[in-house]
Short mmCIF file of C-alpha atoms and ligand atoms in Angstrom, two decimals:
data_model
loop_
_atom_site.label_atom_id
_atom_site.label_comp_id
_atom_site.label_asym_id
_atom_site.label_seq_id
_atom_site.Cartn_x
_atom_site.Cartn_y
_atom_site.Cartn_z
CA MET T 126 -38.64 193.76 -79.59
CA VAL T 127 -37.10 197.12 -80.29
CA ALA T 128 -33.37 196.99 -80.98
CA PRO T 129 -31.07 199.22 -78.90
CA HIS T 130 -30.95 202.76 -80.26
CA GLU T 131 -33.83 202.09 -82.65
CA SER T 132 -36.27 203.94 -80.39
CA GLY T 133 -33.64 206.27 -78.96
CA TYR T 134 -33.74 209.88 -79.99
CA PHE T 135 -30.68 211.32 -81.61
CA THR T 136 -28.35 213.16 -79.23
CA GLU T 137 -24.85 214.61 -79.47
CA GLU T 138 -23.63 211.76 -77.30
CA ASN T 139 -25.19 208.76 -79.10
CA SER T 140 -25.27 210.12 -82.66
CA ALA T 141 -23.13 207.56 -84.47
CA ASP T 142 -24.83 204.63 -82.67
CA VAL T 143 -28.28 205.88 -83.63
CA VAL T 144 -27.32 206.09 -87.29
CA ALA T 145 -25.60 202.64 -87.21
CA ALA T 146 -28.75 201.09 -85.70
CA ARG T 147 -30.81 202.53 -88.50
CA ASN T 148 -28.58 200.65 -91.00
CA ALA T 149 -29.16 197.26 -89.36
CA ASN T 150 -31.34 195.87 -92.14
CA ALA T 151 -28.79 196.47 -94.92
CA GLU T 152 -28.62 193.53 -97.38
CA ASN T 153 -24.95 194.17 -98.08
CA GLU T 154 -23.15 193.61 -94.81
CA ARG T 155 -19.78 194.89 -96.09
CA LEU T 156 -21.40 198.11 -97.22
CA ARG T 157 -23.26 198.47 -93.90
CA ASP T 158 -20.02 197.85 -91.91
CA CYS T 159 -18.02 200.36 -94.00
CA VAL T 160 -20.72 203.05 -93.78
CA ASN T 161 -20.98 202.59 -90.02
CA ILE T 162 -17.21 202.91 -89.61
CA LEU T 163 -17.28 206.06 -91.71
CA VAL T 164 -20.19 207.44 -89.68
CA LYS T 165 -18.35 206.67 -86.43
CA HIS T 166 -15.23 208.55 -87.54
CA ILE T 167 -16.94 211.43 -89.26
CA HIS T 168 -19.09 212.03 -86.17
CA ALA T 169 -15.98 211.90 -83.97
CA ALA T 170 -14.23 214.38 -86.28
CA VAL T 171 -17.25 216.75 -86.24
CA LYS T 172 -17.37 216.50 -82.45
CA GLU T 173 -13.69 217.36 -82.25
CA MET T 174 -13.88 220.23 -84.83
CA GLU T 175 -17.21 221.68 -83.64
CA PRO T 176 -17.76 223.45 -87.00
CA SER T 177 -20.09 226.42 -87.26
CA GLN T 178 -22.98 226.01 -89.68
CA GLU T 179 -21.15 228.32 -92.01
CA GLU T 180 -17.97 226.23 -91.88
CA TRP T 181 -19.91 223.02 -92.54
CA PHE T 182 -21.59 224.64 -95.54
CA LYS T 183 -18.15 225.65 -96.88
CA THR T 184 -17.12 221.98 -96.56
CA ILE T 185 -20.19 220.90 -98.52
CA MET T 186 -19.46 223.53 -101.18
CA PHE T 187 -15.84 222.31 -101.47
CA LEU T 188 -17.09 218.80 -102.15
CA THR T 189 -19.67 220.13 -104.60
CA GLU T 190 -16.91 221.97 -106.55
CA THR T 191 -14.75 218.87 -106.46
CA GLY T 192 -17.60 216.94 -108.15
CA HIS T 193 -18.17 219.71 -110.72
CA MET T 194 -14.49 219.54 -111.69
CA CYS T 195 -14.78 215.82 -112.69
CA ASN T 196 -15.21 214.76 -116.27
CA ASP T 197 -13.96 211.95 -118.53
CA TRP T 198 -10.40 213.30 -118.32
CA ARG T 199 -10.28 214.82 -114.82
CA GLN T 200 -11.00 213.01 -111.58
CA GLU T 201 -10.75 215.61 -108.85
CA PHE T 202 -11.83 213.20 -106.11
CA ILE T 203 -8.85 210.97 -106.88
CA LEU T 204 -6.55 214.03 -106.56
CA LEU T 205 -8.20 214.78 -103.26
CA SER T 206 -7.54 211.18 -102.17
CA ASP T 207 -3.93 211.54 -103.41
CA VAL T 208 -3.12 214.81 -101.52
CA MET T 209 -4.73 213.50 -98.30
CA GLY T 210 -2.44 210.44 -98.44
CA VAL T 211 -5.45 208.12 -98.71
CA SER T 212 -4.41 206.71 -102.15
CA MET T 213 -0.97 205.73 -100.78
CA LEU T 214 -2.61 204.21 -97.70
CA VAL T 215 -4.91 202.02 -99.81
CA ASP T 216 -1.88 201.15 -101.97
CA ALA T 217 0.07 200.11 -98.87
CA ILE T 218 -2.81 197.95 -97.46
CA ASN T 219 -3.25 196.16 -100.74
CA ASN T 220 0.45 195.64 -101.53
CA ARG T 221 2.07 194.18 -98.43
CA LYS T 222 5.07 192.59 -100.16
CA PRO T 223 7.30 189.82 -98.92
CA SER T 224 10.80 190.84 -97.84
CA GLY T 225 13.07 191.50 -100.77
CA ALA T 226 10.22 192.32 -103.22
CA SER T 227 10.09 195.78 -104.86
CA GLU T 228 7.66 198.24 -103.34
CA SER T 229 4.61 199.71 -105.06
CA THR T 230 3.42 203.28 -105.32
CA VAL T 231 0.51 205.23 -106.82
CA LEU T 232 -0.74 204.57 -110.43
CA GLY T 233 -1.65 208.15 -111.14
CA PRO T 234 -4.17 209.33 -113.73
CA PHE T 235 -1.91 209.33 -116.81
CA HIS T 236 -1.60 205.57 -117.60
CA VAL T 237 -3.14 204.55 -120.97
CA GLU T 238 -4.22 201.02 -121.75
CA ASP T 239 -3.19 200.77 -125.36
CA ALA T 240 0.51 201.93 -125.46
CA PRO T 241 2.39 200.17 -128.23
CA GLU T 242 4.54 197.07 -127.57
CA LEU T 243 8.04 197.94 -128.77
CA PRO T 244 11.28 196.05 -129.43
CA MET T 245 13.62 196.15 -126.48
CA GLY T 246 15.95 199.22 -126.73
CA THR T 247 13.46 201.49 -128.55
CA ASN T 248 13.56 205.21 -127.93
CA ILE T 249 10.13 206.12 -126.48
CA CYS T 250 10.82 209.84 -127.07
CA LEU T 251 8.98 210.61 -130.30
CA ASP T 252 9.63 214.35 -130.53
CA GLY T 253 13.41 214.42 -129.93
CA LYS T 254 13.04 216.91 -127.06
CA GLY T 255 14.74 216.76 -123.71
CA GLU T 256 17.98 215.31 -122.37
CA PRO T 257 18.57 211.76 -123.58
CA MET T 258 18.41 208.95 -121.10
CA LEU T 259 19.13 205.21 -121.07
CA VAL T 260 17.01 203.19 -118.62
CA ARG T 261 18.03 199.63 -117.90
CA GLY T 262 17.83 196.85 -115.29
CA ARG T 263 16.54 193.38 -114.66
CA ILE T 264 13.25 191.81 -113.48
CA LEU T 265 13.99 189.16 -110.85
CA ASP T 266 12.21 186.86 -108.40
CA VAL T 267 12.96 187.09 -104.65
CA ASP T 268 15.70 184.42 -105.07
CA GLY T 269 17.48 186.55 -107.74
CA ASN T 270 16.37 184.49 -110.75
CA PRO T 271 15.54 186.40 -113.94
CA ILE T 272 11.86 186.43 -114.91
CA SER T 273 11.42 186.05 -118.64
CA GLY T 274 8.25 187.24 -120.43
CA THR T 275 7.63 190.15 -118.02
CA LYS T 276 5.45 192.75 -119.60
CA ILE T 277 6.94 196.14 -118.72
CA ASP T 278 4.60 199.07 -119.26
CA VAL T 279 6.43 202.41 -118.84
CA TRP T 280 5.36 206.04 -119.11
CA GLN T 281 6.85 209.40 -118.15
CA ALA T 282 6.35 213.14 -118.32
CA ASN T 283 8.42 215.09 -120.78
CA ASP T 284 11.21 217.52 -119.76
CA GLU T 285 8.62 220.25 -119.32
CA GLY T 286 6.62 218.11 -116.90
CA PHE T 287 3.68 217.13 -119.13
CA TYR T 288 2.36 213.78 -120.20
CA ASP T 289 1.32 213.28 -123.88
CA VAL T 290 -2.38 212.99 -122.80
CA GLN T 291 -2.16 216.50 -121.24
CA GLN T 292 -0.87 217.99 -124.44
CA LYS T 293 -2.89 216.31 -127.22
CA GLY T 294 -1.90 217.91 -130.57
CA ILE T 295 1.29 219.30 -129.04
CA GLN T 296 3.06 216.08 -128.14
CA PRO T 297 2.77 213.05 -130.55
CA ASP T 298 0.34 210.35 -129.34
CA PHE T 299 2.13 207.76 -127.18
CA ASN T 300 5.05 210.07 -126.71
CA LEU T 301 7.24 208.76 -123.81
CA ARG T 302 5.34 205.57 -123.27
CA GLY T 303 5.77 201.97 -124.37
CA VAL T 304 5.44 198.31 -123.48
CA PHE T 305 8.48 195.99 -123.53
CA ARG T 306 8.80 192.23 -122.81
CA THR T 307 11.82 190.62 -121.13
CA GLY T 308 13.75 187.72 -122.64
CA ALA T 309 15.35 184.77 -120.82
CA ASP T 310 17.87 186.92 -118.92
CA GLY T 311 15.05 189.09 -117.43
CA SER T 312 16.82 192.29 -118.56
CA TYR T 313 15.20 195.38 -120.02
CA HIS T 314 16.49 198.59 -121.60
CA PHE T 315 14.98 201.50 -123.44
CA LYS T 316 15.82 205.09 -124.36
CA ALA T 317 13.86 207.97 -123.01
CA VAL T 318 14.45 211.57 -121.76
CA LYS T 319 15.32 212.80 -118.31
CA PRO T 320 11.99 213.46 -116.61
CA LYS T 321 11.28 216.64 -114.65
CA PHE T 322 9.21 217.45 -111.60
CA TYR T 323 5.69 218.57 -112.41
CA PRO T 324 2.60 219.83 -110.62
CA ILE T 325 -0.47 217.60 -110.27
CA PRO T 326 -3.42 219.37 -111.86
CA ASP T 327 -3.90 222.28 -109.53
CA ASP T 328 -6.47 224.57 -111.25
CA GLY T 329 -9.35 223.14 -109.30
CA PRO T 330 -10.53 223.01 -105.67
CA VAL T 331 -7.74 220.53 -104.68
CA GLY T 332 -5.12 222.97 -105.91
CA LYS T 333 -6.85 225.76 -104.02
CA LEU T 334 -6.92 223.60 -100.89
CA LEU T 335 -3.13 222.85 -101.25
CA ARG T 336 -2.36 226.56 -101.49
CA SER T 337 -4.48 227.34 -98.45
CA LEU T 338 -2.56 224.70 -96.52
CA GLY T 339 0.80 226.19 -97.57
CA ARG T 340 1.57 223.19 -99.73
CA HIS T 341 3.04 222.98 -103.26
CA PRO T 342 1.50 220.68 -105.91
CA TYR T 343 4.71 219.17 -107.23
CA ARG T 344 5.75 215.53 -107.76
CA PRO T 345 9.50 214.77 -108.03
CA ALA T 346 10.79 213.47 -111.41
CA HIS T 347 9.99 209.81 -111.96
CA PHE T 348 9.34 206.99 -114.42
CA HIS T 349 6.15 204.96 -114.05
CA TYR T 350 6.14 201.13 -114.35
CA ILE T 351 3.54 198.40 -114.36
CA LEU T 352 5.24 194.94 -114.34
CA GLU T 353 3.22 191.81 -115.11
CA ALA T 354 4.55 188.21 -115.27
CA ASP T 355 2.78 184.85 -115.11
CA GLY T 356 2.83 183.37 -111.60
CA PHE T 357 3.87 186.73 -110.00
CA GLU T 358 1.92 189.59 -108.37
CA SER T 359 1.73 192.54 -110.72
CA LEU T 360 3.61 195.60 -109.53
CA THR T 361 2.67 199.25 -110.13
CA THR T 362 5.50 201.50 -109.11
CA HIS T 363 7.90 204.32 -110.01
CA ILE T 364 11.62 205.05 -109.88
CA PHE T 365 12.59 208.51 -108.72
CA ASP T 366 15.46 210.90 -109.19
CA PRO T 367 16.93 211.34 -105.72
CA ALA T 368 18.47 214.69 -106.78
CA ASP T 369 15.05 216.22 -107.50
CA PRO T 370 14.19 219.33 -105.45
CA TYR T 371 10.82 217.86 -104.42
CA ILE T 372 12.08 214.34 -103.51
CA HIS T 373 11.24 214.89 -99.80
CA SER T 374 7.85 216.67 -100.35
CA ASP T 375 5.99 214.70 -103.09
CA ALA T 376 2.46 216.21 -103.14
CA VAL T 377 0.95 212.67 -103.18
CA PHE T 378 3.38 210.94 -100.76
CA GLY T 379 4.45 208.42 -103.39
CA VAL T 380 8.21 208.37 -102.69
CA LYS T 381 9.80 205.39 -100.92
CA GLU T 382 13.53 205.02 -100.22
CA SER T 383 13.74 201.75 -102.14
CA LEU T 384 12.37 203.46 -105.25
CA MET T 385 15.26 205.91 -105.56
CA ALA T 386 17.35 205.34 -108.65
CA LYS T 387 20.67 207.04 -109.50
CA PHE T 388 20.42 209.36 -112.58
CA GLU T 389 24.02 209.42 -113.71
CA LEU T 390 25.41 211.75 -116.37
CA ILE T 391 27.62 209.74 -118.82
CA ASP T 392 30.05 211.71 -120.95
CA ASP T 393 32.56 208.99 -121.78
CA GLN T 394 32.92 208.77 -125.63
CA ALA T 395 33.08 204.98 -125.72
CA ALA T 396 29.92 204.69 -123.58
CA ILE T 397 28.14 207.27 -125.71
CA ALA T 398 29.03 205.36 -128.87
CA GLU T 399 28.01 202.03 -127.33
CA ALA T 400 24.64 203.45 -126.26
CA GLY T 401 24.12 205.03 -129.73
CA PHE T 402 23.54 208.58 -128.51
CA GLY T 403 25.09 211.71 -130.25
CA GLY T 404 26.49 213.13 -127.03
CA PRO T 405 26.38 212.87 -123.22
CA PHE T 406 23.35 211.08 -121.76
CA TYR T 407 21.81 210.09 -118.42
CA LEU T 408 21.87 206.52 -117.32
CA VAL T 409 19.57 205.00 -114.78
CA GLU T 410 19.89 201.36 -113.72
CA HIS T 411 17.22 199.74 -111.59
CA ASP T 412 16.28 196.14 -110.95
CA PHE T 413 12.79 195.12 -109.83
CA VAL T 414 11.95 192.10 -107.74
CA LEU T 415 8.49 190.53 -108.18
CA ALA T 416 6.66 188.57 -105.42
CA LYS T 417 5.26 185.18 -106.28
CA GLU T 418 1.50 185.14 -106.67
CA GLY T 419 -0.41 184.05 -103.51
C1 BEZ J 559 1.36 210.81 -111.57
O1 BEZ J 559 2.45 210.51 -111.13
O2 BEZ J 559 1.23 210.68 -112.82
C2 BEZ J 559 0.32 211.41 -110.69
C3 BEZ J 559 0.01 210.75 -109.50
C4 BEZ J 559 -0.99 211.27 -108.68
C5 BEZ J 559 -1.63 212.48 -109.04
C6 BEZ J 559 -1.27 213.09 -110.26
C7 BEZ J 559 -0.34 212.57 -111.07
FE1 FE J 560 3.71 210.73 -112.92
#
């Protein structure tokens, strides 16, 4: 017997169904279902847009340029996913947290796997540039109990808005990144510099698209964290400076209200001496709450 649509000719009306029917023998059902969903929505979009042949060719050329921009260091398709809000959507779907647990946000392309594990309190700024900052807080469970042994992987851009991996030979390796581990009280603290807003890499087709759409490429100032503790779901997140000029227009939609932290200027002499800085510094205090695994 011939399955529905299998013998049917392709028309504007039945287009997505005809393609889906052709995929019926796929071994991998998940792949087949996802491709069919994509086909359904792409066909619906094309029907709504009614592109000219020339416009469709421009779309193909945009994707071609996006591919050509990718190499071991640069992933232009991830940037495309970021600026379309798809990365944050996938993050939201995969990180539905119980009430009270800290929220996640995008990982971004600048994490490195082998950052050094450092004693608590270490200054992660290796070149002495930027305004000094003390970052501290606690890692807690949803009942408010401290979580000891949490691995805290942090990284940030410098005060000119560049990560060390973007300025190899200019910034020292592992500048402004480090791994810390909490003790019994769940607390953490480290020294750093006040981060600044920065543009996502915008010298490729994604940057060009943003400009054509009247959008800027900036992310508001933030610290990145990955928190991992036995028995808890790992958390990939940021804390943001709420005073940043781009806080309401993050190019990749990563800002959430719960991730705002107060960046406070401290100029009290006793506090400066206690923190071990030579002058005024910024303080940010932020606690994270991890959800139990499962
Ligand atoms: C970041 O925060 O490091 C980042 C996130 C998405 C795109 C580019 C950079
Ligand atoms: Fe970042």
